[in-house]
mmCIF file of C-alpha atoms in Angstrom:
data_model
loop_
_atom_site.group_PDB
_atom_site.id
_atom_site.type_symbol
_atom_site.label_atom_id
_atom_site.label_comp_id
_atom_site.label_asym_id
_atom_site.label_seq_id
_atom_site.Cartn_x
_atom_site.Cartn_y
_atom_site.Cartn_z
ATOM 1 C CA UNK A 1 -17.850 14.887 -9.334
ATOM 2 C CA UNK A 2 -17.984 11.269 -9.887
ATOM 3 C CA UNK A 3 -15.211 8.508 -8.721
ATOM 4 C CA UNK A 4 -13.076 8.570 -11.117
ATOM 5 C CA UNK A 5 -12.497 11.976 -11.680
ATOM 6 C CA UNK A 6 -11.630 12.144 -8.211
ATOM 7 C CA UNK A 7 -9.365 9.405 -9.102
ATOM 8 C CA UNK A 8 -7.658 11.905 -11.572
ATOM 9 C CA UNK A 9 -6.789 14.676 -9.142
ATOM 10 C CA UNK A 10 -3.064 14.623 -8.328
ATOM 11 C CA UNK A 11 -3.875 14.686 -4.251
ATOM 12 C CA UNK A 12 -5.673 11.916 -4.520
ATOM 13 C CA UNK A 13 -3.200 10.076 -6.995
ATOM 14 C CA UNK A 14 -0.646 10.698 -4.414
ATOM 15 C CA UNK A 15 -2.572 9.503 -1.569
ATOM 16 C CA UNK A 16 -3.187 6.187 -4.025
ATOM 17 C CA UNK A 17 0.902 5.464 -4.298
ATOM 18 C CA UNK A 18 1.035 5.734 0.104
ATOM 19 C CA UNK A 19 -1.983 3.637 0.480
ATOM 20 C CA UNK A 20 -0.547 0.981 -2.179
ATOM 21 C CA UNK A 21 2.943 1.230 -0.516
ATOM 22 C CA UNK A 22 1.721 0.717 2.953
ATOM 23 C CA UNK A 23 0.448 -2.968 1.807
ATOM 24 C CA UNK A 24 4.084 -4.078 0.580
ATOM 25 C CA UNK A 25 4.847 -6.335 3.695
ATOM 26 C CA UNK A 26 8.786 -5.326 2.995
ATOM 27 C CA UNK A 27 11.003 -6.133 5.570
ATOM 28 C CA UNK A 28 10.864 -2.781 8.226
ATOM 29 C CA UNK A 29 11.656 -2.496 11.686
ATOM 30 C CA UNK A 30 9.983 0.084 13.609
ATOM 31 C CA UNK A 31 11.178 2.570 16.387
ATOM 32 C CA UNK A 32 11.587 0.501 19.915
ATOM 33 C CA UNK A 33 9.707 2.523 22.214
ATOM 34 C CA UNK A 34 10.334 2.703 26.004
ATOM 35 C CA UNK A 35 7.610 0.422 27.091
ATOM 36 C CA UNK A 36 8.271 -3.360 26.888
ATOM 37 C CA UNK A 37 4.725 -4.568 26.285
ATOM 38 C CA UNK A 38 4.511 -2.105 23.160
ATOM 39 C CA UNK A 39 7.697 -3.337 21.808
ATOM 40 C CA UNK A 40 6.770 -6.931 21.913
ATOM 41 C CA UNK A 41 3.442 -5.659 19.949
ATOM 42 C CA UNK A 42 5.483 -3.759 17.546
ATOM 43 C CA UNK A 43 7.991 -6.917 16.736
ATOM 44 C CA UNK A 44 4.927 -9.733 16.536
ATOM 45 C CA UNK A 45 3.500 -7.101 14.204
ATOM 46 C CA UNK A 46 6.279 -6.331 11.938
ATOM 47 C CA UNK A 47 7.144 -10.580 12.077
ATOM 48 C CA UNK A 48 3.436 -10.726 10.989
ATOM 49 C CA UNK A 49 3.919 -8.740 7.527
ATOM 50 C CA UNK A 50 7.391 -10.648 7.417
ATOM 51 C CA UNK A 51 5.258 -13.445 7.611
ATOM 52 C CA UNK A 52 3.119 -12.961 4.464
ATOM 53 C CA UNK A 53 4.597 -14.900 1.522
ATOM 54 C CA UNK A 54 1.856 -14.266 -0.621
ATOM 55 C CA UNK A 55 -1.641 -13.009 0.022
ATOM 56 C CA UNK A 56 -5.024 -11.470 -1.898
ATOM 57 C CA UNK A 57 -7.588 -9.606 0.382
ATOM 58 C CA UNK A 58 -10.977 -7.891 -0.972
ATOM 59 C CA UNK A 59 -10.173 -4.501 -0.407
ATOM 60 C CA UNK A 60 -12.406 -0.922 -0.158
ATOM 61 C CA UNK A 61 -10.350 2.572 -1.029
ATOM 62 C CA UNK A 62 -12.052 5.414 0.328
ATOM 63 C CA UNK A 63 -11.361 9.194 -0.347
ATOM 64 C CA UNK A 64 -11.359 12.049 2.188
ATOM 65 C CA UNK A 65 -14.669 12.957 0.948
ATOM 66 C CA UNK A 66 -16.183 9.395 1.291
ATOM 67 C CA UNK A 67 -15.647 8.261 -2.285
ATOM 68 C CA UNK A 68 -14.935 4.330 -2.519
ATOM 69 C CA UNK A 69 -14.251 1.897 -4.873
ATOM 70 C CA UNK A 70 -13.078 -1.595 -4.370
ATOM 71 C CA UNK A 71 -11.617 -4.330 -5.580
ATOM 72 C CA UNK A 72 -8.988 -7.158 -5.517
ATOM 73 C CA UNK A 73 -5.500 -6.777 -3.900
ATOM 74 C CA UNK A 74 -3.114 -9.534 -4.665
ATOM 75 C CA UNK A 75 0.412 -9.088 -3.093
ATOM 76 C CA UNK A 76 3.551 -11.441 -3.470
ATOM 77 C CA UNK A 77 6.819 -11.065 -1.525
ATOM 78 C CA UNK A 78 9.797 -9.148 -2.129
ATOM 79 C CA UNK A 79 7.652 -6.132 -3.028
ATOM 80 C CA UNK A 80 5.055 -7.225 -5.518
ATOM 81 C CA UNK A 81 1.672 -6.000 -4.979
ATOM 82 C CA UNK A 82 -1.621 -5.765 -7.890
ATOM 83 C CA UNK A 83 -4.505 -3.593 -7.077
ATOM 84 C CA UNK A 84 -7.369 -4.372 -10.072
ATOM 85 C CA UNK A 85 -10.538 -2.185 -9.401
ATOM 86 C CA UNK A 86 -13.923 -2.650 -10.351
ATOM 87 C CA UNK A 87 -14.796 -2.374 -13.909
ATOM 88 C CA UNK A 88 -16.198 0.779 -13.477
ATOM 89 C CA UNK A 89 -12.407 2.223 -12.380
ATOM 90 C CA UNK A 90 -10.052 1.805 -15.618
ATOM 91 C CA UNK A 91 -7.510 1.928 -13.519
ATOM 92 C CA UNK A 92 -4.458 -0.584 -12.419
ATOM 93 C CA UNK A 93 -1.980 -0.226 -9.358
ATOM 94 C CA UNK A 94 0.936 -2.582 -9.905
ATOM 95 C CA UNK A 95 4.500 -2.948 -8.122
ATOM 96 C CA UNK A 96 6.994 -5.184 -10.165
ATOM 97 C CA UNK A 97 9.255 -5.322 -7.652
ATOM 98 C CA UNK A 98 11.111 -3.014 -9.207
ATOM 99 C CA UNK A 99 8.910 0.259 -9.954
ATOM 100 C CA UNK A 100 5.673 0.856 -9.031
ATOM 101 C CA UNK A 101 3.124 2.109 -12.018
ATOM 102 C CA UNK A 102 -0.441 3.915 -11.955
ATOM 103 C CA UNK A 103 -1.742 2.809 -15.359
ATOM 104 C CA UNK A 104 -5.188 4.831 -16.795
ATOM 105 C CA UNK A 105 -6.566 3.059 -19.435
ATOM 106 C CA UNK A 106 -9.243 5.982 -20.067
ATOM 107 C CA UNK A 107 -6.225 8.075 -21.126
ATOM 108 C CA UNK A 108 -3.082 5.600 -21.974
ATOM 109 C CA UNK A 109 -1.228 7.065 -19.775
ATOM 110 C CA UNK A 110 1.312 5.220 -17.188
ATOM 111 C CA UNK A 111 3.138 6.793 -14.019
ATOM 112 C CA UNK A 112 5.749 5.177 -12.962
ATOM 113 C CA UNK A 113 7.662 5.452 -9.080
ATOM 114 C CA UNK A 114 11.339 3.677 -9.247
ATOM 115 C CA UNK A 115 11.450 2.089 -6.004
ATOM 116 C CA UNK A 116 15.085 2.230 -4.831
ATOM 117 C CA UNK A 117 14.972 6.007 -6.121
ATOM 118 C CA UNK A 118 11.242 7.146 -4.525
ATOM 119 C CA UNK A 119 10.156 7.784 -0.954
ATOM 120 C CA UNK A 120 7.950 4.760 -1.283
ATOM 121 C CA UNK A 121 11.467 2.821 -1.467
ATOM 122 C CA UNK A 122 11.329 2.594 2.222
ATOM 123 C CA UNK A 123 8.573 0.446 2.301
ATOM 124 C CA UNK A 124 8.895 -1.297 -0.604
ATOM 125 C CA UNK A 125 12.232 -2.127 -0.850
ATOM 126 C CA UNK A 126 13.206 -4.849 1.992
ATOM 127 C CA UNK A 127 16.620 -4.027 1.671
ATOM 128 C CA UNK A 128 16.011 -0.695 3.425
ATOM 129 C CA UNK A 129 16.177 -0.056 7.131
ATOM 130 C CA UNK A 130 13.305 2.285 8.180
ATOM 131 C CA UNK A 131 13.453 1.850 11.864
ATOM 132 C CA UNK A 132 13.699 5.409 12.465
ATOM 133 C CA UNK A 133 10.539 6.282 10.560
ATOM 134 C CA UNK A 134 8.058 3.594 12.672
ATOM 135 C CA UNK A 135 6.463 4.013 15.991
ATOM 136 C CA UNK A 136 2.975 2.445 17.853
ATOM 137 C CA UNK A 137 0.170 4.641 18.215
ATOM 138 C CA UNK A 138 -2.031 3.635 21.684
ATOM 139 C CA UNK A 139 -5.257 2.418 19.919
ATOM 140 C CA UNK A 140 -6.992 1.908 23.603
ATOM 141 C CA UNK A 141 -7.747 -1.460 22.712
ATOM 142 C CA UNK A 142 -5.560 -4.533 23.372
ATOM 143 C CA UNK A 143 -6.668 -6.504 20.453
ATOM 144 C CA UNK A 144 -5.724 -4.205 18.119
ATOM 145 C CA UNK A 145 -1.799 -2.511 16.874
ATOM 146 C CA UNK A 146 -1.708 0.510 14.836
ATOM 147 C CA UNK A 147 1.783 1.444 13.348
ATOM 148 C CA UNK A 148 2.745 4.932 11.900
ATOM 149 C CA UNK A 149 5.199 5.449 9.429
ATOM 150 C CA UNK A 150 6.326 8.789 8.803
ATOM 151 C CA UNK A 151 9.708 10.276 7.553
ATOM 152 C CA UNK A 152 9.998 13.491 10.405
ATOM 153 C CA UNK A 153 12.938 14.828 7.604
ATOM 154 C CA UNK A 154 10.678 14.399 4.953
ATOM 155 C CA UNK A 155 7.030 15.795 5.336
ATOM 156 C CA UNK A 156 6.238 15.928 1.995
ATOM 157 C CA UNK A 157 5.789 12.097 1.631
ATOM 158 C CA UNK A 158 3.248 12.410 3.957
ATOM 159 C CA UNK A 159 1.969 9.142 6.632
ATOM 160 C CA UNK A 160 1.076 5.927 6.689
ATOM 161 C CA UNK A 161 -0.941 4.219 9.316
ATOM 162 C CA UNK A 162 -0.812 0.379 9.509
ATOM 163 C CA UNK A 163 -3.609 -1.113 11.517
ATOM 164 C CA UNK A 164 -3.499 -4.442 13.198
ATOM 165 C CA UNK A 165 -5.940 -7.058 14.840
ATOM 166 C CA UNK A 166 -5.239 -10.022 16.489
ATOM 167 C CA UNK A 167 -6.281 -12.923 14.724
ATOM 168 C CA UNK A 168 -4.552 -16.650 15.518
ATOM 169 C CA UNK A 169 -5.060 -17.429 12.100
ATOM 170 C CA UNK A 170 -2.945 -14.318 10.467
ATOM 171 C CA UNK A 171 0.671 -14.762 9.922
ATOM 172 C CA UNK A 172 2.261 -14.285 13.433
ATOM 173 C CA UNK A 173 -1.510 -13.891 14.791
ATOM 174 C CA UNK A 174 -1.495 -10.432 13.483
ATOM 175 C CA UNK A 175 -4.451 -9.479 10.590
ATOM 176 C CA UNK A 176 -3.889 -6.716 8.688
ATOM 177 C CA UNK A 177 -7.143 -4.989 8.710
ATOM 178 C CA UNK A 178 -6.401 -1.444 7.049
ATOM 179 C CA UNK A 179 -4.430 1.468 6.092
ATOM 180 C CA UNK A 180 -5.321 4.966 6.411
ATOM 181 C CA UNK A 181 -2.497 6.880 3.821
ATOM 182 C CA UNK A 182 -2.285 11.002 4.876
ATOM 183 C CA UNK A 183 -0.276 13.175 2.153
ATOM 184 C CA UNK A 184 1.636 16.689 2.842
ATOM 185 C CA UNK A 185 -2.153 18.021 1.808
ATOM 186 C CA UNK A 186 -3.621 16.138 4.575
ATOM 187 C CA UNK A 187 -5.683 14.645 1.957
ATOM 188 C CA UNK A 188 -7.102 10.860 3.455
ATOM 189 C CA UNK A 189 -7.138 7.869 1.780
ATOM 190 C CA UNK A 190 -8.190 4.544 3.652
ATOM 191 C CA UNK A 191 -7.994 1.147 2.320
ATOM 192 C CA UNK A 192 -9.775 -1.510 4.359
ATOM 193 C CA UNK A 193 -9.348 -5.295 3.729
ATOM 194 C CA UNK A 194 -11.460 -8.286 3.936
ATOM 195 C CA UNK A 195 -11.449 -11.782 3.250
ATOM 196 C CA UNK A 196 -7.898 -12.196 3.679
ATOM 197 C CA UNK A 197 -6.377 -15.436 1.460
ATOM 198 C CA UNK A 198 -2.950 -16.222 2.608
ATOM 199 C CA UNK A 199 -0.414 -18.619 0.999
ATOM 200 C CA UNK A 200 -2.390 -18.351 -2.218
ATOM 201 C CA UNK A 201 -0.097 -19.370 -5.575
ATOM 202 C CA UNK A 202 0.696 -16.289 -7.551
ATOM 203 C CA UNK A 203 2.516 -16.175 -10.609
ATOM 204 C CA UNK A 204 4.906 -13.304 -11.153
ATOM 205 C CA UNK A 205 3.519 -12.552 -14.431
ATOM 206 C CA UNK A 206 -0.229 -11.181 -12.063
ATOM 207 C CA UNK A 207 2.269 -8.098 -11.642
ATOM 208 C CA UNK A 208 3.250 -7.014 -15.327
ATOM 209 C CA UNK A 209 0.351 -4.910 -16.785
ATOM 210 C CA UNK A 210 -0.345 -4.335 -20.899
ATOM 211 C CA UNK A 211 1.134 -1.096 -21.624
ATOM 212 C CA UNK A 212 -1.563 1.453 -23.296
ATOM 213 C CA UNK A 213 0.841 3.832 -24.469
ATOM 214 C CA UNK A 214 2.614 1.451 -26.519
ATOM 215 C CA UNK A 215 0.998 -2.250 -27.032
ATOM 216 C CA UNK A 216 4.988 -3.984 -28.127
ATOM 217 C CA UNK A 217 6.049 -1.913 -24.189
ATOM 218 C CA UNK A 218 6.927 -3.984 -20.850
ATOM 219 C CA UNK A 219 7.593 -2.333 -17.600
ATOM 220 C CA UNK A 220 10.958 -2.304 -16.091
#
């Protein structure tokens, strides 16, 4: 089976829409846990996606089975984010800031996620309060912050796992490093980022996309 056709299954289609979500740096607040030194971890990390205005990173998407592809993520706040893959993946992940699509160019076809309407709203919306979905995971390492969000009401939208290092540079010292997206299948996907560009300018026209289904379309 070759990488994009395990693009094409609907597990791992699903587990492309958590990844993608988790990068949105909307405007959550975790869970406040018990300990104070956590806590202070948790708010410098959820300041540090505040933080990012606009931002493109390298990135590498990697299936349960060790698939990857990679290629450029390019995000702009409230809620915009681009994923373009290599040219070997006819493929496009885009969030408007309104809906999020999956557009296949192999087959013209276009899924679309409404934001305020999907389980990806929480994250993508910044609207929405999500505190009670967030808590730290221990990672055993001081340098480094790893935040789950999961909806305990909701298992079918699955987990996301946000994973921080510390990094004076990064928007309140915080680098996003990677993602690791689990779906009510407990199928994996992991996107890891590199070569972080912050502050970059980015037009809002990077997040429309040419419609295959219909050339005279635009995404709402």
């Amino acid at each position: 089976m070759n990488t994009l056709t395990i693009f094409k299954t609907k597990p791992f289609a699903s587990a492309i829409a958590l990844a993608v979500a988790a990068a949105i740096p909307a405007s959550f607040v975790a869970a406040p846990t018990p300990v104070e030194a956590a806590a202070g971890d948790l708010d410098r990390a959820v300041e540090a996606l505040r933080g990012i205005s606009t931002m493109k990173a390298d990135f590498v998407q990697t299936d349960r089975n060790g698939q990857s592809v990679s290629g450029v993520m390019t995000l702009k706040r409230p809620g915009k984010i681009r994923f373009e893959y290599e040219k070997s993946v006819p493929l496009l992940v885009v969030s408007n800031g309104k809906s999020m699509y999956m557009v296949d160019y192999e087959v013209n076809q276009v899924q679309r996620w409404p934001i305020k309407n999907s389980p990806l709203g929480a994250l993508l919306d910044p609207s929405r309060d999500v505190k009670q979905y967030g808590k730290l995971i221990p990672t055993g390492h001081s340098d480094v912050i790893s935040i789950e969000v999961r909806d305990p009401k909701r298992p079918e939208f699955g987990a996301i796992t946000l994973i921080f290092s510390r990094d004076a540079a990064s928007p309140g010292g915080l680098r996003l490093t990677h993602w690791v997206a689990l779906d009510s299948q407990n199928h994996r996907t992991t996107v890891r980022l590199r070569n972080h560009r912050y502050g970059v300018s980015v037009a809002d026209s990077a997040f429309s996309f040419r419609d295959p289904r219909k050339s005279s379309r635009r995404p709402g």
